[in-house]
mmCIF file of C-alpha atoms in Angstrom:
data_model
loop_
_atom_site.group_PDB
_atom_site.id
_atom_site.type_symbol
_atom_site.label_atom_id
_atom_site.label_comp_id
_atom_site.label_asym_id
_atom_site.label_seq_id
_atom_site.Cartn_x
_atom_site.Cartn_y
_atom_site.Cartn_z
ATOM 1 C CA MET A 53 104.322 -28.057 74.357
ATOM 2 C CA THR A 54 107.315 -27.281 76.617
ATOM 3 C CA ASN A 55 110.188 -26.772 74.207
ATOM 4 C CA ILE A 56 109.695 -23.369 72.550
ATOM 5 C CA ASN A 57 111.856 -24.372 69.603
ATOM 6 C CA GLU A 58 110.557 -27.811 68.926
ATOM 7 C CA ARG A 59 110.913 -29.224 65.464
ATOM 8 C CA PRO A 60 107.990 -30.522 63.549
ATOM 9 C CA ASP A 61 107.594 -34.301 63.038
ATOM 10 C CA TRP A 62 107.854 -33.929 59.314
ATOM 11 C CA VAL A 63 111.492 -32.455 59.356
ATOM 12 C CA PRO A 64 113.902 -34.824 57.632
ATOM 13 C CA SER A 65 116.008 -36.693 60.255
ATOM 14 C CA LYS A 66 119.248 -35.770 58.333
ATOM 15 C CA GLU A 67 118.548 -32.118 58.241
ATOM 16 C CA ASN A 68 120.846 -29.974 60.171
ATOM 17 C CA ASP A 69 120.084 -26.968 62.434
ATOM 18 C CA SER A 70 119.954 -24.796 59.506
ATOM 19 C CA PHE A 71 116.631 -26.100 58.490
ATOM 20 C CA THR A 72 114.205 -23.132 58.812
ATOM 21 C CA SER A 73 111.058 -24.450 60.298
ATOM 22 C CA TYR A 74 110.323 -24.499 64.163
ATOM 23 C CA ILE A 75 107.243 -24.376 66.175
ATOM 24 C CA LYS A 76 107.058 -21.425 68.490
ATOM 25 C CA LYS A 77 104.571 -21.105 71.303
ATOM 26 C CA GLY A 78 101.788 -18.791 70.696
ATOM 27 C CA VAL A 79 100.638 -15.963 72.886
ATOM 28 C CA ALA A 80 97.607 -16.672 75.213
ATOM 29 C CA GLY A 81 94.492 -14.803 74.209
ATOM 30 C CA SER A 82 93.627 -13.369 70.809
ATOM 31 C CA HIS A 83 95.655 -13.770 67.704
ATOM 32 C CA ASP A 84 97.276 -10.286 68.057
ATOM 33 C CA GLY A 85 97.995 -10.349 71.685
ATOM 34 C CA MET A 86 95.414 -7.676 72.441
ATOM 35 C CA LYS A 87 92.405 -8.048 74.713
ATOM 36 C CA SER A 88 89.532 -9.383 72.938
ATOM 37 C CA GLN A 89 86.304 -7.553 73.167
ATOM 38 C CA HIS A 90 84.429 -10.829 72.795
ATOM 39 C CA SER A 91 86.133 -12.123 76.047
ATOM 40 C CA GLU A 92 84.651 -9.373 77.887
ATOM 41 C CA ASN A 93 81.094 -10.042 76.390
ATOM 42 C CA LYS A 94 80.908 -6.737 74.776
ATOM 43 C CA LYS A 95 77.734 -6.728 72.374
ATOM 44 C CA PHE A 96 77.911 -5.061 69.152
ATOM 45 C CA MET A 97 76.075 -1.859 69.206
ATOM 46 C CA ARG A 98 73.996 -0.993 66.230
ATOM 47 C CA LYS A 99 74.362 2.319 64.758
ATOM 48 C CA THR A 100 71.757 4.858 66.165
ATOM 49 C CA GLU A 101 69.264 5.922 63.276
ATOM 50 C CA LYS A 102 69.427 9.585 62.654
ATOM 51 C CA GLN A 103 66.393 11.763 63.469
ATOM 52 C CA VAL A 104 64.743 14.671 61.525
ATOM 53 C CA ASN A 105 66.664 17.389 63.476
ATOM 54 C CA ASP A 106 69.968 15.668 62.814
ATOM 55 C CA TYR A 107 69.384 15.945 59.140
ATOM 56 C CA VAL A 108 68.184 19.484 59.211
ATOM 57 C CA ASP A 109 71.028 20.684 61.598
ATOM 58 C CA GLY A 110 73.501 19.044 59.351
ATOM 59 C CA VAL A 111 72.299 20.455 56.048
ATOM 60 C CA LEU A 112 71.934 24.003 57.528
ATOM 61 C CA ASN A 113 75.484 23.703 58.929
ATOM 62 C CA LYS A 114 76.826 22.893 55.365
ATOM 63 C CA ASP A 115 78.042 19.250 56.522
ATOM 64 C CA ARG A 116 78.750 17.522 53.333
ATOM 65 C CA THR A 117 78.467 14.090 54.830
ATOM 66 C CA MET A 118 74.994 14.742 56.300
ATOM 67 C CA LEU A 119 73.729 16.468 53.036
ATOM 68 C CA ALA A 120 74.769 13.281 51.153
ATOM 69 C CA GLN A 121 72.925 11.041 53.658
ATOM 70 C CA ALA A 122 69.806 13.368 53.652
ATOM 71 C CA ILE A 123 69.848 12.910 49.797
ATOM 72 C CA THR A 124 70.013 9.097 50.300
ATOM 73 C CA LEU A 125 67.121 9.412 52.495
ATOM 74 C CA ILE A 126 65.132 11.308 49.895
ATOM 75 C CA GLU A 127 65.985 8.659 47.299
ATOM 76 C CA SER A 128 64.859 5.832 49.315
ATOM 77 C CA ASN A 129 61.241 4.499 48.552
ATOM 78 C CA ALA A 130 60.786 2.774 51.974
ATOM 79 C CA GLN A 131 57.671 4.243 53.433
ATOM 80 C CA ARG A 132 59.184 5.142 56.702
ATOM 81 C CA HIS A 133 62.036 6.800 54.887
ATOM 82 C CA VAL A 134 59.725 8.873 52.682
ATOM 83 C CA GLU A 135 57.712 10.147 55.897
ATOM 84 C CA LYS A 136 61.007 11.132 57.375
ATOM 85 C CA ALA A 137 62.289 12.790 54.268
ATOM 86 C CA GLN A 138 59.174 14.856 53.904
ATOM 87 C CA ALA A 139 59.591 16.027 57.548
ATOM 88 C CA VAL A 140 63.111 17.148 56.760
ATOM 89 C CA LEU A 141 62.055 19.012 53.852
ATOM 90 C CA ASN A 142 59.199 20.690 55.778
ATOM 91 C CA GLU A 143 61.851 22.008 58.050
ATOM 92 C CA LEU A 144 64.263 23.214 55.474
ATOM 93 C CA LEU A 145 61.621 25.007 53.124
ATOM 94 C CA PRO A 146 62.134 28.437 54.696
ATOM 95 C CA HIS A 147 65.750 28.155 53.552
ATOM 96 C CA VAL A 148 65.439 27.423 49.948
ATOM 97 C CA GLY A 149 64.684 29.222 46.776
ATOM 98 C CA SER A 150 68.034 31.501 46.505
ATOM 99 C CA SER A 151 69.950 29.608 43.858
ATOM 100 C CA ILE A 152 70.019 29.741 40.202
ATOM 101 C CA ARG A 153 68.937 26.439 38.767
ATOM 102 C CA ILE A 154 70.399 25.406 35.449
ATOM 103 C CA GLY A 155 69.379 22.267 33.240
ATOM 104 C CA ILE A 156 71.939 21.035 30.752
ATOM 105 C CA THR A 157 71.257 18.449 28.135
ATOM 106 C CA GLY A 158 72.934 17.600 24.789
ATOM 107 C CA VAL A 159 73.308 14.997 22.099
ATOM 108 C CA PRO A 160 75.416 11.994 22.792
ATOM 109 C CA GLY A 161 79.227 12.970 22.509
ATOM 110 C CA ALA A 162 78.483 16.651 22.999
ATOM 111 C CA GLY A 163 80.639 16.799 25.925
ATOM 112 C CA LYS A 164 78.187 17.387 28.731
ATOM 113 C CA SER A 165 80.316 16.129 31.607
ATOM 114 C CA THR A 166 83.375 17.917 30.264
ATOM 115 C CA PHE A 167 81.345 21.332 29.943
ATOM 116 C CA ILE A 168 79.880 20.837 33.387
ATOM 117 C CA GLU A 169 83.289 20.144 34.934
ATOM 118 C CA SER A 170 84.877 23.228 33.179
ATOM 119 C CA PHE A 171 81.729 25.445 33.773
ATOM 120 C CA GLY A 172 81.288 24.293 37.391
ATOM 121 C CA THR A 173 85.229 24.859 38.128
ATOM 122 C CA TYR A 174 84.951 28.379 36.747
ATOM 123 C CA LEU A 175 82.141 29.170 38.991
ATOM 124 C CA CYS A 176 83.784 27.817 41.919
ATOM 125 C CA ASP A 177 86.975 29.769 41.244
ATOM 126 C CA GLN A 178 84.691 32.931 40.973
ATOM 127 C CA GLY A 179 83.585 32.269 44.684
ATOM 128 C CA TYR A 180 80.286 30.360 43.906
ATOM 129 C CA HIS A 181 79.206 27.302 45.629
ATOM 130 C CA VAL A 182 78.070 24.723 42.966
ATOM 131 C CA ALA A 183 76.016 21.492 43.259
ATOM 132 C CA VAL A 184 75.722 18.996 40.269
ATOM 133 C CA LEU A 185 72.978 16.764 40.112
ATOM 134 C CA ALA A 186 73.682 14.289 37.315
ATOM 135 C CA VAL A 187 70.866 11.815 36.800
ATOM 136 C CA ASP A 188 72.000 8.534 35.249
ATOM 137 C CA PRO A 189 69.472 6.295 33.478
ATOM 138 C CA SER A 190 68.506 3.065 35.420
ATOM 139 C CA SER A 191 68.598 -0.077 33.457
ATOM 140 C CA SER A 192 65.185 -1.339 32.464
ATOM 141 C CA ILE A 193 66.454 -5.039 32.871
ATOM 142 C CA THR A 194 68.513 -4.853 35.927
ATOM 143 C CA GLY A 195 67.459 -1.544 37.514
ATOM 144 C CA GLY A 196 71.084 -0.631 38.176
ATOM 145 C CA SER A 197 73.045 2.521 36.997
ATOM 146 C CA ILE A 198 76.666 3.253 36.138
ATOM 147 C CA LEU A 199 76.699 6.606 38.184
ATOM 148 C CA GLY A 200 79.749 7.374 36.464
ATOM 149 C CA ASP A 201 79.543 11.253 36.423
ATOM 150 C CA LYS A 202 81.642 11.677 39.497
ATOM 151 C CA THR A 203 84.274 9.762 38.049
ATOM 152 C CA ARG A 204 84.104 11.876 34.649
ATOM 153 C CA MET A 205 84.042 15.049 36.808
ATOM 154 C CA GLU A 206 87.223 14.248 38.807
ATOM 155 C CA ASN A 207 88.675 17.695 39.264
ATOM 156 C CA LEU A 208 85.240 19.313 39.968
ATOM 157 C CA SER A 209 84.250 16.657 42.537
ATOM 158 C CA ARG A 210 87.249 17.366 44.472
ATOM 159 C CA HIS A 211 86.837 21.227 44.591
ATOM 160 C CA PRO A 212 85.965 22.334 48.050
ATOM 161 C CA ARG A 213 83.327 24.598 46.825
ATOM 162 C CA ALA A 214 81.629 21.906 44.647
ATOM 163 C CA PHE A 215 79.249 19.036 45.491
ATOM 164 C CA VAL A 216 78.581 16.254 42.664
ATOM 165 C CA ARG A 217 75.788 13.869 43.341
ATOM 166 C CA PRO A 218 75.157 11.112 40.518
ATOM 167 C CA SER A 219 71.767 9.790 41.225
ATOM 168 C CA PRO A 220 69.857 6.864 39.423
ATOM 169 C CA SER A 221 66.611 7.941 37.632
ATOM 170 C CA GLY A 222 64.970 4.621 38.989
ATOM 171 C CA GLY A 223 63.791 3.837 35.551
ATOM 172 C CA THR A 224 60.996 6.375 35.506
ATOM 173 C CA LEU A 225 60.560 9.996 34.796
ATOM 174 C CA GLY A 226 58.394 10.379 37.903
ATOM 175 C CA GLY A 227 61.482 9.479 39.836
ATOM 176 C CA VAL A 228 63.183 12.449 38.326
ATOM 177 C CA HIS A 229 60.359 14.674 39.076
ATOM 178 C CA ARG A 230 60.227 14.060 42.735
ATOM 179 C CA LYS A 231 63.703 13.005 43.844
ATOM 180 C CA THR A 232 65.691 15.462 41.674
ATOM 181 C CA ARG A 233 63.373 18.416 42.835
ATOM 182 C CA GLU A 234 63.712 17.627 46.506
ATOM 183 C CA THR A 235 67.403 17.043 46.280
ATOM 184 C CA MET A 236 67.783 20.370 44.626
ATOM 185 C CA LEU A 237 65.943 21.795 47.643
ATOM 186 C CA LEU A 238 68.271 20.226 50.067
ATOM 187 C CA CYS A 239 71.313 21.815 48.076
ATOM 188 C CA GLU A 240 69.865 25.151 48.244
ATOM 189 C CA ALA A 241 69.252 24.924 51.870
ATOM 190 C CA ALA A 242 72.918 23.734 52.238
ATOM 191 C CA GLY A 243 73.877 27.037 50.851
ATOM 192 C CA PHE A 244 74.761 26.172 47.100
ATOM 193 C CA ASP A 245 74.434 29.224 44.869
ATOM 194 C CA VAL A 246 74.131 27.497 41.502
ATOM 195 C CA ILE A 247 72.537 24.008 41.020
ATOM 196 C CA LEU A 248 73.392 22.263 37.656
ATOM 197 C CA VAL A 249 70.933 19.357 36.588
ATOM 198 C CA GLU A 250 72.344 17.054 33.929
ATOM 199 C CA THR A 251 69.451 15.330 32.141
ATOM 200 C CA VAL A 252 69.329 11.557 31.342
ATOM 201 C CA GLY A 253 69.259 12.130 27.814
ATOM 202 C CA VAL A 254 66.373 9.909 26.671
ATOM 203 C CA GLY A 255 64.046 12.370 25.068
ATOM 204 C CA GLN A 256 61.145 12.914 27.553
ATOM 205 C CA SER A 257 63.762 13.681 30.305
ATOM 206 C CA GLU A 258 64.527 17.054 28.878
ATOM 207 C CA ILE A 259 60.803 18.090 29.222
ATOM 208 C CA VAL A 260 60.855 16.945 32.758
ATOM 209 C CA VAL A 261 64.084 18.914 33.781
ATOM 210 C CA ARG A 262 62.829 21.987 31.960
ATOM 211 C CA THR A 263 59.913 22.065 34.392
ATOM 212 C CA MET A 264 62.214 22.244 37.419
ATOM 213 C CA VAL A 265 64.972 24.825 36.283
ATOM 214 C CA ASP A 266 65.251 28.527 35.575
ATOM 215 C CA PHE A 267 67.549 28.288 32.664
ATOM 216 C CA PHE A 268 67.846 25.378 30.143
ATOM 217 C CA LEU A 269 71.013 25.008 28.057
ATOM 218 C CA LEU A 270 71.407 22.643 25.046
ATOM 219 C CA LEU A 271 74.765 21.421 24.026
ATOM 220 C CA VAL A 272 75.363 20.473 20.420
ATOM 221 C CA LEU A 273 78.621 19.867 18.302
ATOM 222 C CA THR A 274 79.551 19.919 14.657
ATOM 223 C CA GLY A 275 81.010 17.395 12.269
ATOM 224 C CA ALA A 276 78.314 14.894 13.153
ATOM 225 C CA GLY A 277 76.695 15.053 9.619
ATOM 226 C CA ASP A 278 74.092 17.303 8.412
ATOM 227 C CA GLU A 279 73.668 20.203 10.911
ATOM 228 C CA LEU A 280 69.695 20.246 10.311
ATOM 229 C CA GLN A 281 69.705 16.704 12.032
ATOM 230 C CA GLY A 282 70.579 18.277 15.248
ATOM 231 C CA MET A 283 67.725 20.974 14.802
ATOM 232 C CA LYS A 284 65.047 19.050 16.453
ATOM 233 C CA LYS A 285 62.287 21.641 17.020
ATOM 234 C CA GLY A 286 61.039 19.869 20.183
ATOM 235 C CA VAL A 287 64.200 20.116 22.136
ATOM 236 C CA LEU A 288 65.221 23.499 20.658
ATOM 237 C CA GLU A 289 61.916 25.106 21.767
ATOM 238 C CA LEU A 290 62.965 24.200 25.390
ATOM 239 C CA ALA A 291 66.339 25.910 25.227
ATOM 240 C CA ASP A 292 67.195 29.336 26.513
ATOM 241 C CA ALA A 293 70.738 29.078 25.023
ATOM 242 C CA LEU A 294 72.349 26.621 22.411
ATOM 243 C CA ILE A 295 76.111 26.063 23.095
ATOM 244 C CA ILE A 296 78.157 24.503 20.309
ATOM 245 C CA ASN A 297 81.034 22.904 22.298
ATOM 246 C CA LYS A 298 84.358 21.716 20.932
ATOM 247 C CA ALA A 299 85.014 25.076 19.215
ATOM 248 C CA ASP A 300 88.836 24.581 19.155
ATOM 249 C CA GLY A 301 91.602 23.797 16.598
ATOM 250 C CA GLU A 302 90.417 22.863 13.139
ATOM 251 C CA ASN A 303 86.724 22.608 14.255
ATOM 252 C CA LYS A 304 86.454 26.112 15.500
ATOM 253 C CA ARG A 305 85.663 27.505 11.821
ATOM 254 C CA HIS A 306 83.048 24.675 11.548
ATOM 255 C CA ALA A 307 81.610 25.753 14.851
ATOM 256 C CA GLU A 308 81.327 29.196 13.986
ATOM 257 C CA MET A 309 79.484 28.236 10.798
ATOM 258 C CA ALA A 310 77.182 26.134 12.632
ATOM 259 C CA GLN A 311 76.450 28.975 15.061
ATOM 260 C CA ARG A 312 75.326 31.221 12.169
ATOM 261 C CA ASP A 313 73.023 28.367 10.894
ATOM 262 C CA TYR A 314 71.460 27.736 14.374
ATOM 263 C CA ASN A 315 70.818 31.472 14.860
ATOM 264 C CA ARG A 316 69.024 31.646 11.446
ATOM 265 C CA PHE A 317 66.805 28.656 12.506
ATOM 266 C CA LEU A 318 66.291 29.793 16.060
ATOM 267 C CA HIS A 319 64.978 33.311 14.746
ATOM 268 C CA TYR A 320 61.876 31.502 13.510
ATOM 269 C CA LEU A 321 61.091 29.496 16.699
ATOM 270 C CA ARG A 322 59.001 30.485 19.606
ATOM 271 C CA PRO A 323 61.336 31.378 22.521
ATOM 272 C CA ALA A 324 61.451 28.997 25.439
ATOM 273 C CA THR A 325 61.135 32.079 27.894
ATOM 274 C CA GLU A 326 58.692 34.929 27.268
ATOM 275 C CA GLY A 327 60.676 38.066 26.519
ATOM 276 C CA TRP A 328 64.070 36.197 25.980
ATOM 277 C CA GLU A 329 65.609 35.521 22.576
ATOM 278 C CA THR A 330 67.243 32.148 22.282
ATOM 279 C CA LYS A 331 70.636 32.300 20.407
ATOM 280 C CA ALA A 332 73.622 29.981 19.706
ATOM 281 C CA TYR A 333 77.103 30.514 21.083
ATOM 282 C CA THR A 334 80.466 28.565 20.834
ATOM 283 C CA CYS A 335 82.749 27.408 23.411
ATOM 284 C CA SER A 336 85.652 24.996 24.147
ATOM 285 C CA ALA A 337 84.965 23.158 27.317
ATOM 286 C CA LEU A 338 88.212 21.228 27.032
ATOM 287 C CA PHE A 339 90.308 24.484 26.849
ATOM 288 C CA GLY A 340 87.859 26.668 29.014
ATOM 289 C CA LYS A 341 87.157 29.026 26.110
ATOM 290 C CA GLY A 342 83.843 30.805 25.960
ATOM 291 C CA ILE A 343 82.808 29.414 29.581
ATOM 292 C CA ASP A 344 82.838 32.969 31.153
ATOM 293 C CA ASN A 345 80.475 34.107 28.193
ATOM 294 C CA VAL A 346 78.111 31.359 29.172
ATOM 295 C CA TRP A 347 78.012 32.631 32.717
ATOM 296 C CA LYS A 348 77.536 36.176 31.450
ATOM 297 C CA ILE A 349 74.412 35.094 29.425
ATOM 298 C CA ILE A 350 72.806 33.303 32.248
ATOM 299 C CA ASN A 351 73.244 36.481 34.386
ATOM 300 C CA GLU A 352 71.762 38.470 31.737
ATOM 301 C CA PHE A 353 68.715 36.095 31.518
ATOM 302 C CA VAL A 354 68.261 36.063 35.350
ATOM 303 C CA ASP A 355 68.371 39.890 35.522
ATOM 304 C CA GLN A 356 66.054 40.586 32.590
ATOM 305 C CA THR A 357 63.448 37.758 33.579
ATOM 306 C CA LYS A 358 63.430 38.979 37.202
ATOM 307 C CA ALA A 359 62.756 42.444 36.104
ATOM 308 C CA ALA A 360 60.007 41.446 33.949
ATOM 309 C CA GLY A 361 58.541 39.063 36.594
ATOM 310 C CA THR A 362 59.010 36.118 34.266
ATOM 311 C CA PHE A 363 61.444 34.443 36.807
ATOM 312 C CA GLU A 364 59.184 34.379 39.639
ATOM 313 C CA SER A 365 56.058 33.361 37.639
ATOM 314 C CA ARG A 366 58.065 30.317 36.139
ATOM 315 C CA ARG A 367 58.936 29.088 39.575
ATOM 316 C CA LYS A 368 55.256 29.348 40.650
ATOM 317 C CA ALA A 369 54.061 27.616 37.527
ATOM 318 C CA GLN A 370 56.766 24.930 38.284
ATOM 319 C CA MET A 371 55.528 24.276 41.834
ATOM 320 C CA LYS A 372 52.058 23.906 40.368
ATOM 321 C CA GLU A 373 53.407 21.372 37.746
ATOM 322 C CA TRP A 374 55.170 19.499 40.779
ATOM 323 C CA ILE A 375 51.899 19.077 42.498
ATOM 324 C CA TYR A 376 50.229 17.461 39.555
ATOM 325 C CA ALA A 377 53.162 15.265 38.907
ATOM 326 C CA THR A 378 53.349 14.107 42.564
ATOM 327 C CA ILE A 379 49.564 13.266 42.440
ATOM 328 C CA LYS A 380 50.086 11.069 39.386
ATOM 329 C CA ASP A 381 53.121 9.414 40.895
ATOM 330 C CA GLN A 382 51.381 8.718 44.217
ATOM 331 C CA LEU A 383 48.225 7.394 42.662
ATOM 332 C CA GLU A 384 50.356 4.995 40.379
ATOM 333 C CA THR A 385 52.302 3.751 43.335
ATOM 334 C CA ARG A 386 49.231 3.312 45.579
ATOM 335 C CA PHE A 387 47.347 1.570 42.921
ATOM 336 C CA PHE A 388 50.111 -1.009 42.004
ATOM 337 C CA THR A 389 50.867 -1.737 45.694
ATOM 338 C CA HIS A 390 47.229 -2.392 46.691
ATOM 339 C CA PRO A 391 46.926 -5.986 47.842
ATOM 340 C CA GLN A 392 43.631 -6.406 46.092
ATOM 341 C CA ILE A 393 45.102 -5.044 42.684
ATOM 342 C CA LYS A 394 48.222 -7.132 42.973
ATOM 343 C CA GLY A 395 46.129 -10.214 43.622
ATOM 344 C CA ARG A 396 43.742 -9.577 40.633
ATOM 345 C CA LEU A 397 46.057 -8.142 38.117
ATOM 346 C CA PRO A 398 47.687 -11.514 36.716
ATOM 347 C CA GLN A 399 44.245 -12.853 35.916
ATOM 348 C CA VAL A 400 43.284 -9.459 34.234
ATOM 349 C CA GLU A 401 46.459 -9.627 32.204
ATOM 350 C CA SER A 402 45.646 -13.235 31.083
ATOM 351 C CA ASN A 403 42.169 -12.228 29.998
ATOM 352 C CA VAL A 404 43.306 -9.428 27.941
ATOM 353 C CA ILE A 405 46.180 -11.275 26.266
ATOM 354 C CA SER A 406 43.725 -14.222 25.439
ATOM 355 C CA GLY A 407 41.334 -11.890 23.812
ATOM 356 C CA ASN A 408 38.473 -12.566 26.289
ATOM 357 C CA VAL A 409 38.294 -8.945 27.712
ATOM 358 C CA PRO A 410 38.974 -5.567 25.972
ATOM 359 C CA VAL A 411 41.697 -3.480 27.551
ATOM 360 C CA THR A 412 39.503 -0.615 28.444
ATOM 361 C CA LEU A 413 36.936 -2.868 30.130
ATOM 362 C CA ALA A 414 39.850 -4.597 32.100
ATOM 363 C CA VAL A 415 41.194 -1.325 33.375
ATOM 364 C CA GLN A 416 37.689 0.049 34.369
ATOM 365 C CA GLN A 417 37.237 -3.175 36.459
ATOM 366 C CA LEU A 418 40.568 -2.818 38.173
ATOM 367 C CA LEU A 419 39.863 0.917 38.945
ATOM 368 C CA ALA A 420 36.370 0.112 40.220
ATOM 369 C CA LEU A 421 37.978 -2.568 42.420
ATOM 370 C CA TYR A 422 40.487 -0.140 43.746
ATOM 371 C CA PHE A 423 37.968 2.569 44.472
ATOM 372 C CA ASN A 424 35.672 0.299 46.042
ATOM 373 C CA GLU A 425 38.269 -1.208 48.494
ATOM 374 C CA ASN A 426 39.240 2.264 49.445
#
């Protein structure tokens, strides 16, 4: 093409020069006139995989990005990642154990996320570094999680002293056992003073989180029907404090009445922590009222239990619990991923479903096959 202003063939013959379409000569080379890397045969370089020391140094230097990547490594179920994650944890163990670990659970609608954002922001403003581990339930159908806690805690997640990490439960409580515990250790090594663990909220998860924290807090609210419906003995026996949220406006009087009712009920329960009396308190997370009192209660708990030796003995008992939980998790994983078991399991299931073999006998046969193969 020689004419730089050549008109296209489809321009009407009677159109004048005001017709807007012309063909311009292009620039030689790539579309933007810049040198193309492809023309110089530059190959795409794959990102170098991080080594154990990279993660360890990053976490100890309080690098948020590296901490997030180390947590992702912990959460991976790939065998090569599991081995590297354990090597990272082994290097970081001398730097953990100095934080206060607080578990938070509550009935639906109690305002857990609002409370955690208000409480976490208060602690950050007091000079503490706060890590929030919000465990989202994974779908039993798709395996996915919403992971919306970071969105609901928008202000806290932007605070320079806070670190909010929503993580999927993986559909199993065992996943909470291992991954949340190890994530907690990473956050401690990164210098966070307070670790807040929000439970999945599916019943048994409260028991799991209770075995990994120092202080367990139960959020409730008023106006949801008979107050006795909220007094589930199993959950209340786990709590070190019961917080009646949304104690503001017209609901404040109802919250104070509920506080008296709960305290009468708690008086007859065995306390969750030896030597500590569990009581009910009121707060308004939305307006920040009573949040400072919650922190005062937790500090009193820590001082009292450390003086009595209960704090340290609980941590040791939790480490023992972690050992047995990990053994169970590892045995289950190895059993179901064993090639011989995977090959035999469909036939065993068919035999049991058809009524040809009792369940106990079928399980014994599978276990015998597994241990003989190993």
